[in-house]
PDB file of C-alpha atoms in Angstrom:
ATOM      1  CA  UNK A   1      69.855 -42.092 -26.830  1.00  0.00           C
ATOM      2  CA  UNK A   2      69.325 -43.594 -30.293  1.00  0.00           C
ATOM      3  CA  UNK A   3      65.834 -43.425 -31.817  1.00  0.00           C
ATOM      4  CA  UNK A   4      64.547 -46.175 -34.015  1.00  0.00           C
ATOM      5  CA  UNK A   5      63.247 -45.319 -37.494  1.00  0.00           C
ATOM      6  CA  UNK A   6      59.745 -46.284 -36.369  1.00  0.00           C
ATOM      7  CA  UNK A   7      59.829 -43.805 -33.479  1.00  0.00           C
ATOM      8  CA  UNK A   8      61.083 -41.069 -35.817  1.00  0.00           C
ATOM      9  CA  UNK A   9      58.295 -41.748 -38.319  1.00  0.00           C
ATOM     10  CA  UNK A  10      55.655 -41.778 -35.570  1.00  0.00           C
ATOM     11  CA  UNK A  11      57.043 -38.555 -34.104  1.00  0.00           C
ATOM     12  CA  UNK A  12      57.030 -36.823 -37.498  1.00  0.00           C
ATOM     13  CA  UNK A  13      53.530 -38.080 -38.231  1.00  0.00           C
ATOM     14  CA  UNK A  14      52.261 -36.731 -34.890  1.00  0.00           C
ATOM     15  CA  UNK A  15      53.839 -33.347 -35.583  1.00  0.00           C
ATOM     16  CA  UNK A  16      52.227 -33.298 -39.023  1.00  0.00           C
ATOM     17  CA  UNK A  17      48.791 -34.086 -37.556  1.00  0.00           C
ATOM     18  CA  UNK A  18      49.169 -31.357 -34.931  1.00  0.00           C
ATOM     19  CA  UNK A  19      50.239 -28.856 -37.598  1.00  0.00           C
ATOM     20  CA  UNK A  20      47.320 -29.813 -39.827  1.00  0.00           C
ATOM     21  CA  UNK A  21      44.805 -29.270 -37.040  1.00  0.00           C
ATOM     22  CA  UNK A  22      46.313 -25.902 -36.191  1.00  0.00           C
ATOM     23  CA  UNK A  23      45.761 -24.643 -39.755  1.00  0.00           C
ATOM     24  CA  UNK A  24      42.454 -23.009 -40.547  1.00  0.00           C
ATOM     25  CA  UNK A  25      40.246 -25.576 -42.275  1.00  0.00           C
ATOM     26  CA  UNK A  26      38.800 -24.445 -45.579  1.00  0.00           C
ATOM     27  CA  UNK A  27      41.130 -21.500 -46.038  1.00  0.00           C
ATOM     28  CA  UNK A  28      42.382 -22.687 -49.418  1.00  0.00           C
ATOM     29  CA  UNK A  29      40.154 -23.231 -52.427  1.00  0.00           C
ATOM     30  CA  UNK A  30      41.472 -26.382 -54.067  1.00  0.00           C
ATOM     31  CA  UNK A  31      39.267 -25.961 -57.144  1.00  0.00           C
ATOM     32  CA  UNK A  32      40.627 -22.511 -57.973  1.00  0.00           C
ATOM     33  CA  UNK A  33      44.120 -22.976 -56.529  1.00  0.00           C
ATOM     34  CA  UNK A  34      44.092 -19.910 -54.291  1.00  0.00           C
ATOM     35  CA  UNK A  35      43.310 -18.849 -50.727  1.00  0.00           C
ATOM     36  CA  UNK A  36      39.626 -18.582 -49.886  1.00  0.00           C
ATOM     37  CA  UNK A  37      37.976 -17.726 -46.606  1.00  0.00           C
ATOM     38  CA  UNK A  38      34.411 -17.446 -45.513  1.00  0.00           C
ATOM     39  CA  UNK A  39      33.226 -13.853 -45.278  1.00  0.00           C
ATOM     40  CA  UNK A  40      30.015 -12.274 -43.949  1.00  0.00           C
ATOM     41  CA  UNK A  41      27.306 -11.769 -46.561  1.00  0.00           C
ATOM     42  CA  UNK A  42      26.842  -8.080 -47.372  1.00  0.00           C
ATOM     43  CA  UNK A  43      24.502  -8.484 -50.366  1.00  0.00           C
ATOM     44  CA  UNK A  44      21.157  -7.100 -49.138  1.00  0.00           C
ATOM     45  CA  UNK A  45      19.021  -9.663 -51.014  1.00  0.00           C
ATOM     46  CA  UNK A  46      21.007 -12.522 -49.455  1.00  0.00           C
ATOM     47  CA  UNK A  47      20.889 -11.426 -45.845  1.00  0.00           C
ATOM     48  CA  UNK A  48      18.588 -13.325 -43.488  1.00  0.00           C
ATOM     49  CA  UNK A  49      18.196 -16.403 -45.708  1.00  0.00           C
ATOM     50  CA  UNK A  50      19.353 -19.024 -43.192  1.00  0.00           C
ATOM     51  CA  UNK A  51      23.135 -18.717 -43.500  1.00  0.00           C
ATOM     52  CA  UNK A  52      25.372 -15.682 -43.148  1.00  0.00           C
ATOM     53  CA  UNK A  53      28.766 -16.601 -44.610  1.00  0.00           C
ATOM     54  CA  UNK A  54      29.842 -16.829 -48.242  1.00  0.00           C
ATOM     55  CA  UNK A  55      33.033 -17.343 -50.218  1.00  0.00           C
ATOM     56  CA  UNK A  56      34.198 -15.538 -53.331  1.00  0.00           C
ATOM     57  CA  UNK A  57      34.610 -16.089 -56.187  1.00  0.00           C
ATOM     58  CA  UNK A  58      31.100 -17.489 -56.460  1.00  0.00           C
ATOM     59  CA  UNK A  59      29.624 -20.050 -58.879  1.00  0.00           C
ATOM     60  CA  UNK A  60      28.956 -17.265 -61.386  1.00  0.00           C
ATOM     61  CA  UNK A  61      32.680 -16.329 -61.379  1.00  0.00           C
ATOM     62  CA  UNK A  62      32.183 -12.997 -59.626  1.00  0.00           C
ATOM     63  CA  UNK A  63      35.292 -12.089 -57.667  1.00  0.00           C
ATOM     64  CA  UNK A  64      33.580 -10.056 -54.967  1.00  0.00           C
ATOM     65  CA  UNK A  65      30.180  -9.461 -53.432  1.00  0.00           C
ATOM     66  CA  UNK A  66      29.783  -6.005 -54.960  1.00  0.00           C
ATOM     67  CA  UNK A  67      30.022  -7.479 -58.459  1.00  0.00           C
ATOM     68  CA  UNK A  68      27.661 -10.330 -57.506  1.00  0.00           C
ATOM     69  CA  UNK A  69      25.111  -7.925 -55.992  1.00  0.00           C
ATOM     70  CA  UNK A  70      24.921  -5.893 -59.197  1.00  0.00           C
ATOM     71  CA  UNK A  71      24.122  -8.969 -61.297  1.00  0.00           C
ATOM     72  CA  UNK A  72      21.831 -10.480 -58.663  1.00  0.00           C
ATOM     73  CA  UNK A  73      19.808  -7.272 -58.541  1.00  0.00           C
ATOM     74  CA  UNK A  74      18.634  -8.015 -62.095  1.00  0.00           C
ATOM     75  CA  UNK A  75      16.441 -10.741 -60.551  1.00  0.00           C
ATOM     76  CA  UNK A  76      14.904  -8.477 -57.886  1.00  0.00           C
ATOM     77  CA  UNK A  77      11.607  -7.951 -59.777  1.00  0.00           C
ATOM     78  CA  UNK A  78      11.198 -11.709 -60.243  1.00  0.00           C
ATOM     79  CA  UNK A  79      11.922 -12.365 -56.556  1.00  0.00           C
ATOM     80  CA  UNK A  80       9.429  -9.649 -55.574  1.00  0.00           C
ATOM     81  CA  UNK A  81       6.831 -11.117 -57.940  1.00  0.00           C
ATOM     82  CA  UNK A  82       6.990 -14.311 -55.856  1.00  0.00           C
ATOM     83  CA  UNK A  83       6.827 -16.934 -58.587  1.00  0.00           C
ATOM     84  CA  UNK A  84       8.698 -19.394 -56.333  1.00  0.00           C
ATOM     85  CA  UNK A  85       8.998 -19.187 -52.565  1.00  0.00           C
ATOM     86  CA  UNK A  86      12.624 -20.448 -52.709  1.00  0.00           C
ATOM     87  CA  UNK A  87      13.823 -18.334 -55.662  1.00  0.00           C
ATOM     88  CA  UNK A  88      15.692 -15.856 -53.470  1.00  0.00           C
ATOM     89  CA  UNK A  89      17.470 -18.635 -51.582  1.00  0.00           C
ATOM     90  CA  UNK A  90      18.311 -20.435 -54.826  1.00  0.00           C
ATOM     91  CA  UNK A  91      19.772 -17.310 -56.452  1.00  0.00           C
ATOM     92  CA  UNK A  92      21.760 -16.487 -53.342  1.00  0.00           C
ATOM     93  CA  UNK A  93      23.178 -20.018 -53.278  1.00  0.00           C
ATOM     94  CA  UNK A  94      24.822 -19.196 -56.620  1.00  0.00           C
ATOM     95  CA  UNK A  95      25.673 -15.503 -56.161  1.00  0.00           C
ATOM     96  CA  UNK A  96      26.567 -15.685 -52.433  1.00  0.00           C
ATOM     97  CA  UNK A  97      27.054 -19.428 -51.899  1.00  0.00           C
ATOM     98  CA  UNK A  98      26.948 -20.921 -48.444  1.00  0.00           C
ATOM     99  CA  UNK A  99      30.349 -21.204 -46.813  1.00  0.00           C
ATOM    100  CA  UNK A 100      31.547 -23.017 -43.730  1.00  0.00           C
ATOM    101  CA  UNK A 101      35.117 -23.415 -42.546  1.00  0.00           C
ATOM    102  CA  UNK A 102      34.491 -27.162 -42.160  1.00  0.00           C
ATOM    103  CA  UNK A 103      34.248 -27.622 -45.955  1.00  0.00           C
ATOM    104  CA  UNK A 104      36.905 -26.471 -48.426  1.00  0.00           C
ATOM    105  CA  UNK A 105      34.443 -25.429 -51.156  1.00  0.00           C
ATOM    106  CA  UNK A 106      31.290 -23.338 -51.313  1.00  0.00           C
ATOM    107  CA  UNK A 107      27.992 -25.188 -51.039  1.00  0.00           C
ATOM    108  CA  UNK A 108      25.516 -24.679 -53.898  1.00  0.00           C
ATOM    109  CA  UNK A 109      21.805 -25.359 -53.998  1.00  0.00           C
ATOM    110  CA  UNK A 110      20.715 -28.816 -55.099  1.00  0.00           C
ATOM    111  CA  UNK A 111      19.420 -29.338 -58.618  1.00  0.00           C
ATOM    112  CA  UNK A 112      15.786 -29.937 -57.530  1.00  0.00           C
ATOM    113  CA  UNK A 113      15.607 -26.414 -56.096  1.00  0.00           C
ATOM    114  CA  UNK A 114      16.814 -24.982 -59.406  1.00  0.00           C
ATOM    115  CA  UNK A 115      14.364 -27.083 -61.389  1.00  0.00           C
ATOM    116  CA  UNK A 116      11.475 -25.973 -59.194  1.00  0.00           C
ATOM    117  CA  UNK A 117      12.427 -22.305 -59.579  1.00  0.00           C
ATOM    118  CA  UNK A 118      12.762 -22.699 -63.349  1.00  0.00           C
ATOM    119  CA  UNK A 119       9.433 -24.524 -63.607  1.00  0.00           C
ATOM    120  CA  UNK A 120       7.570 -21.874 -61.624  1.00  0.00           C
ATOM    121  CA  UNK A 121       9.355 -18.706 -62.793  1.00  0.00           C
ATOM    122  CA  UNK A 122      10.198 -19.436 -66.421  1.00  0.00           C
ATOM    123  CA  UNK A 123       6.570 -18.950 -67.587  1.00  0.00           C
ATOM    124  CA  UNK A 124       6.485 -15.541 -65.875  1.00  0.00           C
ATOM    125  CA  UNK A 125       9.739 -14.542 -67.568  1.00  0.00           C
ATOM    126  CA  UNK A 126       8.409 -15.691 -70.951  1.00  0.00           C
ATOM    127  CA  UNK A 127       5.406 -13.367 -70.589  1.00  0.00           C
ATOM    128  CA  UNK A 128       7.916 -10.519 -70.691  1.00  0.00           C
ATOM    129  CA  UNK A 129       9.948 -12.063 -73.537  1.00  0.00           C
ATOM    130  CA  UNK A 130      12.775 -13.323 -71.309  1.00  0.00           C
ATOM    131  CA  UNK A 131      14.109 -16.874 -71.323  1.00  0.00           C
ATOM    132  CA  UNK A 132      15.480 -18.738 -68.321  1.00  0.00           C
ATOM    133  CA  UNK A 133      19.160 -17.671 -68.313  1.00  0.00           C
ATOM    134  CA  UNK A 134      21.825 -20.120 -69.478  1.00  0.00           C
ATOM    135  CA  UNK A 135      23.854 -19.062 -66.446  1.00  0.00           C
ATOM    136  CA  UNK A 136      21.220 -20.769 -64.263  1.00  0.00           C
ATOM    137  CA  UNK A 137      21.617 -24.158 -65.948  1.00  0.00           C
ATOM    138  CA  UNK A 138      20.150 -26.642 -63.464  1.00  0.00           C
ATOM    139  CA  UNK A 139      22.084 -29.562 -64.959  1.00  0.00           C
ATOM    140  CA  UNK A 140      25.310 -28.082 -63.559  1.00  0.00           C
ATOM    141  CA  UNK A 141      24.080 -28.411 -59.986  1.00  0.00           C
ATOM    142  CA  UNK A 142      24.447 -31.498 -57.806  1.00  0.00           C
ATOM    143  CA  UNK A 143      21.590 -33.926 -57.337  1.00  0.00           C
ATOM    144  CA  UNK A 144      20.939 -36.797 -54.986  1.00  0.00           C
ATOM    145  CA  UNK A 145      20.087 -39.042 -57.914  1.00  0.00           C
ATOM    146  CA  UNK A 146      23.439 -39.246 -59.711  1.00  0.00           C
ATOM    147  CA  UNK A 147      25.172 -42.456 -58.572  1.00  0.00           C
ATOM    148  CA  UNK A 148      28.159 -41.940 -60.907  1.00  0.00           C
ATOM    149  CA  UNK A 149      29.718 -38.864 -59.355  1.00  0.00           C
ATOM    150  CA  UNK A 150      31.850 -37.810 -56.409  1.00  0.00           C
ATOM    151  CA  UNK A 151      30.459 -37.007 -52.988  1.00  0.00           C
ATOM    152  CA  UNK A 152      29.417 -33.374 -52.714  1.00  0.00           C
ATOM    153  CA  UNK A 153      27.298 -31.227 -50.437  1.00  0.00           C
ATOM    154  CA  UNK A 154      24.340 -29.206 -51.575  1.00  0.00           C
ATOM    155  CA  UNK A 155      21.565 -27.496 -49.699  1.00  0.00           C
ATOM    156  CA  UNK A 156      17.809 -27.380 -49.879  1.00  0.00           C
ATOM    157  CA  UNK A 157      15.670 -24.798 -48.154  1.00  0.00           C
ATOM    158  CA  UNK A 158      12.367 -25.639 -46.533  1.00  0.00           C
ATOM    159  CA  UNK A 159      11.060 -22.523 -44.921  1.00  0.00           C
ATOM    160  CA  UNK A 160      13.930 -21.082 -42.943  1.00  0.00           C
ATOM    161  CA  UNK A 161      15.538 -24.444 -42.221  1.00  0.00           C
ATOM    162  CA  UNK A 162      18.455 -25.396 -44.422  1.00  0.00           C
ATOM    163  CA  UNK A 163      19.234 -29.056 -44.950  1.00  0.00           C
ATOM    164  CA  UNK A 164      22.746 -30.030 -45.991  1.00  0.00           C
ATOM    165  CA  UNK A 165      22.531 -33.082 -48.180  1.00  0.00           C
ATOM    166  CA  UNK A 166      25.488 -35.281 -48.944  1.00  0.00           C
ATOM    167  CA  UNK A 167      24.857 -36.069 -52.557  1.00  0.00           C
ATOM    168  CA  UNK A 168      26.694 -37.201 -55.632  1.00  0.00           C
ATOM    169  CA  UNK A 169      27.614 -34.808 -58.443  1.00  0.00           C
TER     170      UNK A 169
END
């Protein structure tokens, strides 16, 4: 039985599709060129915030959650002070970013959440001679209002409900 080139191409394509679906989605971080899997959040401050999986390295370039937790703990007094109701969620979105196996990258907070936290908490920090950290630069986060960028996901928190917003970065 002789197969036509079309049948061979279709057969190979079908095998490729089947193989692709059998691979674990999101297990390779294209941005950093290395394997990346979602892992349960173990950082105490980031538990119970509306999602429970993260991916390392995070947006602050920490390679593991232990390292991220140490740096995140520096913000504990500000979170406890309560200058912004979403500050904890915002910080966790950077230090323990949301992860889902359906998306190949971690999902950060949206820029408006950062701007709100900076607006409400920066004056409190200034009272103690601290400036809003450069590492929390809101302009680096995605926003819904940038029509010139690629499609990206970001999340906003309203209460305990998390909204995933397809936005442009």
